[in-house]
Amino acid sequence: MDLQSMDETERITRSPAETEALGECWGRDAERGTVFALCGDLGAGKTQLVRGIARGLGFSGRVHSPTFTLVNVYEGGRLTLFHLDLYRLETREQLLSAGIHEYLDPDGVSVIEWAERWFSESHGPLPANVHPVRIETVAETERRISYEYSGH
């Protein structure tokens, strides 16, 4: 899957709150089995978007990056949220041994940060439940968010 050539919608957010609000809309609309595949540089706002998705799912607790734990699970909302961060996994073998594949058909919603490390061109087309999202830094507080998701 080439995350660069997706047929996408684009939205510009001008603050972390706007990024979070977009995620909240997606969280409200998300159905069981939905996977958001996030790509973007460090500090682009991936975790901010996840906070919004969690809020939209009805989770009211603290959401933080699972960089050192690989997966954070947030329960208590409408659906369970599985928040994955692949930043520290560099090889195909590391990704496979981490069991990432079980989160591609979740009993809830999965959000995968650094998804480009899993979804490469060698994997072929994305499954229908996987929605690619690319976040680009335009300015200090401005982000261009390109995505394939019919929710919003």
PDB file of C-alpha atoms in Angstrom:
ATOM      1  CA  MET A   1       0.000   0.000   0.000  1.00  0.00           C
ATOM      2  CA  ASP A   2       1.371   3.348  -0.968  1.00  0.00           C
ATOM      3  CA  LEU A   3       0.147   5.795   1.652  1.00  0.00           C
ATOM      4  CA  GLN A   4       1.355   8.660  -0.545  1.00  0.00           C
ATOM      5  CA  SER A   5      -1.060   7.979  -3.404  1.00  0.00           C
ATOM      6  CA  MET A   6      -4.322   7.514  -1.524  1.00  0.00           C
ATOM      7  CA  ASP A   7      -7.524   9.105  -2.832  1.00  0.00           C
ATOM      8  CA  GLU A   8      -8.023  11.515  -0.006  1.00  0.00           C
ATOM      9  CA  THR A   9      -9.809  14.369   1.650  1.00  0.00           C
ATOM     10  CA  GLU A  10      -7.765  17.166   3.138  1.00  0.00           C
ATOM     11  CA  ARG A  11      -8.392  19.398   6.110  1.00  0.00           C
ATOM     12  CA  ILE A  12      -6.259  22.149   7.615  1.00  0.00           C
ATOM     13  CA  THR A  13      -6.324  22.509  11.396  1.00  0.00           C
ATOM     14  CA  ARG A  14      -4.951  25.634  13.028  1.00  0.00           C
ATOM     15  CA  SER A  15      -4.564  24.490  16.608  1.00  0.00           C
ATOM     16  CA  PRO A  16      -4.182  21.298  18.643  1.00  0.00           C
ATOM     17  CA  ALA A  17      -7.819  21.779  19.712  1.00  0.00           C
ATOM     18  CA  GLU A  18      -8.971  21.722  16.065  1.00  0.00           C
ATOM     19  CA  THR A  19      -6.940  18.564  15.429  1.00  0.00           C
ATOM     20  CA  GLU A  20      -8.486  16.961  18.485  1.00  0.00           C
ATOM     21  CA  ALA A  21     -11.980  18.065  17.377  1.00  0.00           C
ATOM     22  CA  LEU A  22     -11.507  16.326  14.013  1.00  0.00           C
ATOM     23  CA  GLY A  23     -10.494  13.154  15.843  1.00  0.00           C
ATOM     24  CA  GLU A  24     -13.502  13.471  18.119  1.00  0.00           C
ATOM     25  CA  CYS A  25     -15.821  13.522  15.081  1.00  0.00           C
ATOM     26  CA  TRP A  26     -14.154  10.375  13.756  1.00  0.00           C
ATOM     27  CA  GLY A  27     -14.439   8.706  17.153  1.00  0.00           C
ATOM     28  CA  ARG A  28     -18.170   9.415  17.343  1.00  0.00           C
ATOM     29  CA  ASP A  29     -18.694   7.827  13.910  1.00  0.00           C
ATOM     30  CA  ALA A  30     -16.241   4.931  14.228  1.00  0.00           C
ATOM     31  CA  GLU A  31     -17.618   1.419  14.162  1.00  0.00           C
ATOM     32  CA  ARG A  32     -16.240  -1.768  15.677  1.00  0.00           C
ATOM     33  CA  GLY A  33     -13.325  -2.956  13.538  1.00  0.00           C
ATOM     34  CA  THR A  34     -12.255   0.502  12.335  1.00  0.00           C
ATOM     35  CA  VAL A  35      -8.501   1.075  12.028  1.00  0.00           C
ATOM     36  CA  PHE A  36      -6.916   4.520  11.568  1.00  0.00           C
ATOM     37  CA  ALA A  37      -3.384   4.308  10.127  1.00  0.00           C
ATOM     38  CA  LEU A  38      -1.577   7.531  11.070  1.00  0.00           C
ATOM     39  CA  CYS A  39       1.561   8.826   9.353  1.00  0.00           C
ATOM     40  CA  GLY A  40       3.405  12.013  10.218  1.00  0.00           C
ATOM     41  CA  ASP A  41       6.657  13.334  11.591  1.00  0.00           C
ATOM     42  CA  LEU A  42       7.441  13.636  15.283  1.00  0.00           C
ATOM     43  CA  GLY A  43       5.341  16.412  16.764  1.00  0.00           C
ATOM     44  CA  ALA A  44       2.896  16.469  13.848  1.00  0.00           C
ATOM     45  CA  GLY A  45      -0.106  15.897  16.094  1.00  0.00           C
ATOM     46  CA  LYS A  46      -0.781  12.158  15.824  1.00  0.00           C
ATOM     47  CA  THR A  47      -1.358  11.712  19.540  1.00  0.00           C
ATOM     48  CA  GLN A  48      -3.527  14.842  19.599  1.00  0.00           C
ATOM     49  CA  LEU A  49      -5.736  13.252  16.947  1.00  0.00           C
ATOM     50  CA  VAL A  50      -5.889  10.038  19.006  1.00  0.00           C
ATOM     51  CA  ARG A  51      -7.005  12.034  22.055  1.00  0.00           C
ATOM     52  CA  GLY A  52      -9.906  13.329  19.993  1.00  0.00           C
ATOM     53  CA  ILE A  53     -10.822   9.860  18.728  1.00  0.00           C
ATOM     54  CA  ALA A  54     -10.794   8.601  22.324  1.00  0.00           C
ATOM     55  CA  ARG A  55     -13.044  11.453  23.427  1.00  0.00           C
ATOM     56  CA  GLY A  56     -15.399  10.757  20.513  1.00  0.00           C
ATOM     57  CA  LEU A  57     -15.598   7.140  21.615  1.00  0.00           C
ATOM     58  CA  GLY A  58     -16.591   8.347  25.067  1.00  0.00           C
ATOM     59  CA  PHE A  59     -13.291   7.700  26.856  1.00  0.00           C
ATOM     60  CA  SER A  60     -12.665  10.475  29.373  1.00  0.00           C
ATOM     61  CA  GLY A  61      -9.311   9.412  30.863  1.00  0.00           C
ATOM     62  CA  ARG A  62      -5.788  10.462  29.995  1.00  0.00           C
ATOM     63  CA  VAL A  63      -4.472   9.462  26.549  1.00  0.00           C
ATOM     64  CA  HIS A  64      -0.733   9.426  25.960  1.00  0.00           C
ATOM     65  CA  SER A  65       1.638   8.037  23.382  1.00  0.00           C
ATOM     66  CA  PRO A  66       2.463   4.338  23.806  1.00  0.00           C
ATOM     67  CA  THR A  67       5.984   4.850  22.446  1.00  0.00           C
ATOM     68  CA  PHE A  68       7.597   2.686  25.139  1.00  0.00           C
ATOM     69  CA  THR A  69       4.743   0.210  25.650  1.00  0.00           C
ATOM     70  CA  LEU A  70       3.759  -0.283  21.974  1.00  0.00           C
ATOM     71  CA  VAL A  71       0.024  -0.538  22.783  1.00  0.00           C
ATOM     72  CA  ASN A  72      -2.241   1.354  25.157  1.00  0.00           C
ATOM     73  CA  VAL A  73      -5.761   0.069  25.637  1.00  0.00           C
ATOM     74  CA  TYR A  74      -8.481   2.508  26.643  1.00  0.00           C
ATOM     75  CA  GLU A  75     -11.719   0.998  27.886  1.00  0.00           C
ATOM     76  CA  GLY A  76     -14.833   2.567  29.292  1.00  0.00           C
ATOM     77  CA  GLY A  77     -16.069   4.285  26.168  1.00  0.00           C
ATOM     78  CA  ARG A  78     -18.576   3.151  23.558  1.00  0.00           C
ATOM     79  CA  LEU A  79     -15.865   0.917  22.037  1.00  0.00           C
ATOM     80  CA  THR A  80     -12.416  -0.140  23.260  1.00  0.00           C
ATOM     81  CA  LEU A  81      -9.598   1.919  21.738  1.00  0.00           C
ATOM     82  CA  PHE A  82      -6.289   0.214  20.921  1.00  0.00           C
ATOM     83  CA  HIS A  83      -3.588   2.869  20.501  1.00  0.00           C
ATOM     84  CA  LEU A  84      -0.413   1.551  18.886  1.00  0.00           C
ATOM     85  CA  ASP A  85       2.878   3.317  18.231  1.00  0.00           C
ATOM     86  CA  LEU A  86       5.310   1.615  15.846  1.00  0.00           C
ATOM     87  CA  TYR A  87       8.035   4.269  16.143  1.00  0.00           C
ATOM     88  CA  ARG A  88      10.536   2.012  17.899  1.00  0.00           C
ATOM     89  CA  LEU A  89       9.994  -0.982  15.600  1.00  0.00           C
ATOM     90  CA  GLU A  90      12.368  -0.814  12.669  1.00  0.00           C
ATOM     91  CA  THR A  91      12.413  -4.196  10.971  1.00  0.00           C
ATOM     92  CA  ARG A  92       9.758  -6.409   9.449  1.00  0.00           C
ATOM     93  CA  GLU A  93      10.700  -9.117  11.957  1.00  0.00           C
ATOM     94  CA  GLN A  94      10.169  -6.760  14.911  1.00  0.00           C
ATOM     95  CA  LEU A  95       6.742  -5.786  13.575  1.00  0.00           C
ATOM     96  CA  LEU A  96       5.708  -9.396  13.055  1.00  0.00           C
ATOM     97  CA  SER A  97       6.918 -10.529  16.472  1.00  0.00           C
ATOM     98  CA  ALA A  98       5.061  -7.646  18.149  1.00  0.00           C
ATOM     99  CA  GLY A  99       1.723  -9.142  17.043  1.00  0.00           C
ATOM    100  CA  ILE A 100       0.537  -6.034  15.235  1.00  0.00           C
ATOM    101  CA  HIS A 101      -1.683  -8.051  12.914  1.00  0.00           C
ATOM    102  CA  GLU A 102      -4.188  -8.803  15.714  1.00  0.00           C
ATOM    103  CA  TYR A 103      -5.040  -5.092  15.901  1.00  0.00           C
ATOM    104  CA  LEU A 104      -5.963  -4.903  12.209  1.00  0.00           C
ATOM    105  CA  ASP A 105      -9.369  -6.477  12.900  1.00  0.00           C
ATOM    106  CA  PRO A 106      -9.994  -5.126  16.388  1.00  0.00           C
ATOM    107  CA  ASP A 107     -12.875  -5.766  18.735  1.00  0.00           C
ATOM    108  CA  GLY A 108     -13.117  -2.009  19.034  1.00  0.00           C
ATOM    109  CA  VAL A 109     -11.134   0.693  17.211  1.00  0.00           C
ATOM    110  CA  SER A 110      -7.387   0.669  16.515  1.00  0.00           C
ATOM    111  CA  VAL A 111      -5.259   3.726  15.883  1.00  0.00           C
ATOM    112  CA  ILE A 112      -1.738   2.995  14.656  1.00  0.00           C
ATOM    113  CA  GLU A 113       0.889   5.740  14.818  1.00  0.00           C
ATOM    114  CA  TRP A 114       3.820   5.424  12.374  1.00  0.00           C
ATOM    115  CA  ALA A 115       1.603   3.135  10.288  1.00  0.00           C
ATOM    116  CA  GLU A 116       3.886   3.477   7.277  1.00  0.00           C
ATOM    117  CA  ARG A 117       6.215   1.046   9.042  1.00  0.00           C
ATOM    118  CA  TRP A 118       3.554  -1.669   8.770  1.00  0.00           C
ATOM    119  CA  PHE A 119       1.686  -0.729   5.607  1.00  0.00           C
ATOM    120  CA  SER A 120       4.316  -0.665   2.920  1.00  0.00           C
ATOM    121  CA  GLU A 121       3.895  -1.228  -0.782  1.00  0.00           C
ATOM    122  CA  SER A 122       4.788  -4.878  -0.270  1.00  0.00           C
ATOM    123  CA  HIS A 123       1.549  -5.484   1.627  1.00  0.00           C
ATOM    124  CA  GLY A 124      -0.746  -4.640  -1.310  1.00  0.00           C
ATOM    125  CA  PRO A 125      -4.036  -2.782  -0.950  1.00  0.00           C
ATOM    126  CA  LEU A 126      -5.294  -1.844   2.487  1.00  0.00           C
ATOM    127  CA  PRO A 127      -8.223  -3.760   3.952  1.00  0.00           C
ATOM    128  CA  ALA A 128     -11.521  -1.801   3.723  1.00  0.00           C
ATOM    129  CA  ASN A 129     -11.582  -1.159   7.482  1.00  0.00           C
ATOM    130  CA  VAL A 130      -8.170   0.585   7.463  1.00  0.00           C
ATOM    131  CA  HIS A 131      -8.304   4.365   6.931  1.00  0.00           C
ATOM    132  CA  PRO A 132      -4.980   6.022   6.116  1.00  0.00           C
ATOM    133  CA  VAL A 133      -4.329   9.443   7.648  1.00  0.00           C
ATOM    134  CA  ARG A 134      -1.323  11.643   6.881  1.00  0.00           C
ATOM    135  CA  ILE A 135      -0.533  14.657   9.095  1.00  0.00           C
ATOM    136  CA  GLU A 136       1.870  17.298   7.809  1.00  0.00           C
ATOM    137  CA  THR A 137       3.211  20.278   9.712  1.00  0.00           C
ATOM    138  CA  VAL A 138       2.444  23.450   7.745  1.00  0.00           C
ATOM    139  CA  ALA A 139       3.321  25.970  10.475  1.00  0.00           C
ATOM    140  CA  GLU A 140       3.907  25.890  14.216  1.00  0.00           C
ATOM    141  CA  THR A 141       0.220  25.315  15.003  1.00  0.00           C
ATOM    142  CA  GLU A 142      -1.132  24.499  11.531  1.00  0.00           C
ATOM    143  CA  ARG A 143      -1.485  20.930  10.236  1.00  0.00           C
ATOM    144  CA  ARG A 144      -2.605  19.514   6.896  1.00  0.00           C
ATOM    145  CA  ILE A 145      -4.509  16.297   7.574  1.00  0.00           C
ATOM    146  CA  SER A 146      -5.133  14.101   4.534  1.00  0.00           C
ATOM    147  CA  TYR A 147      -7.327  11.093   5.038  1.00  0.00           C
ATOM    148  CA  GLU A 148      -9.623   8.475   3.648  1.00  0.00           C
ATOM    149  CA  TYR A 149     -12.565   8.304   5.990  1.00  0.00           C
ATOM    150  CA  SER A 150     -16.165   8.969   5.108  1.00  0.00           C
ATOM    151  CA  GLY A 151     -17.109   9.867   8.680  1.00  0.00           C
ATOM    152  CA  HIS A 152     -16.088  13.552   8.367  1.00  0.00           C
TER     153      HIS A 152
END
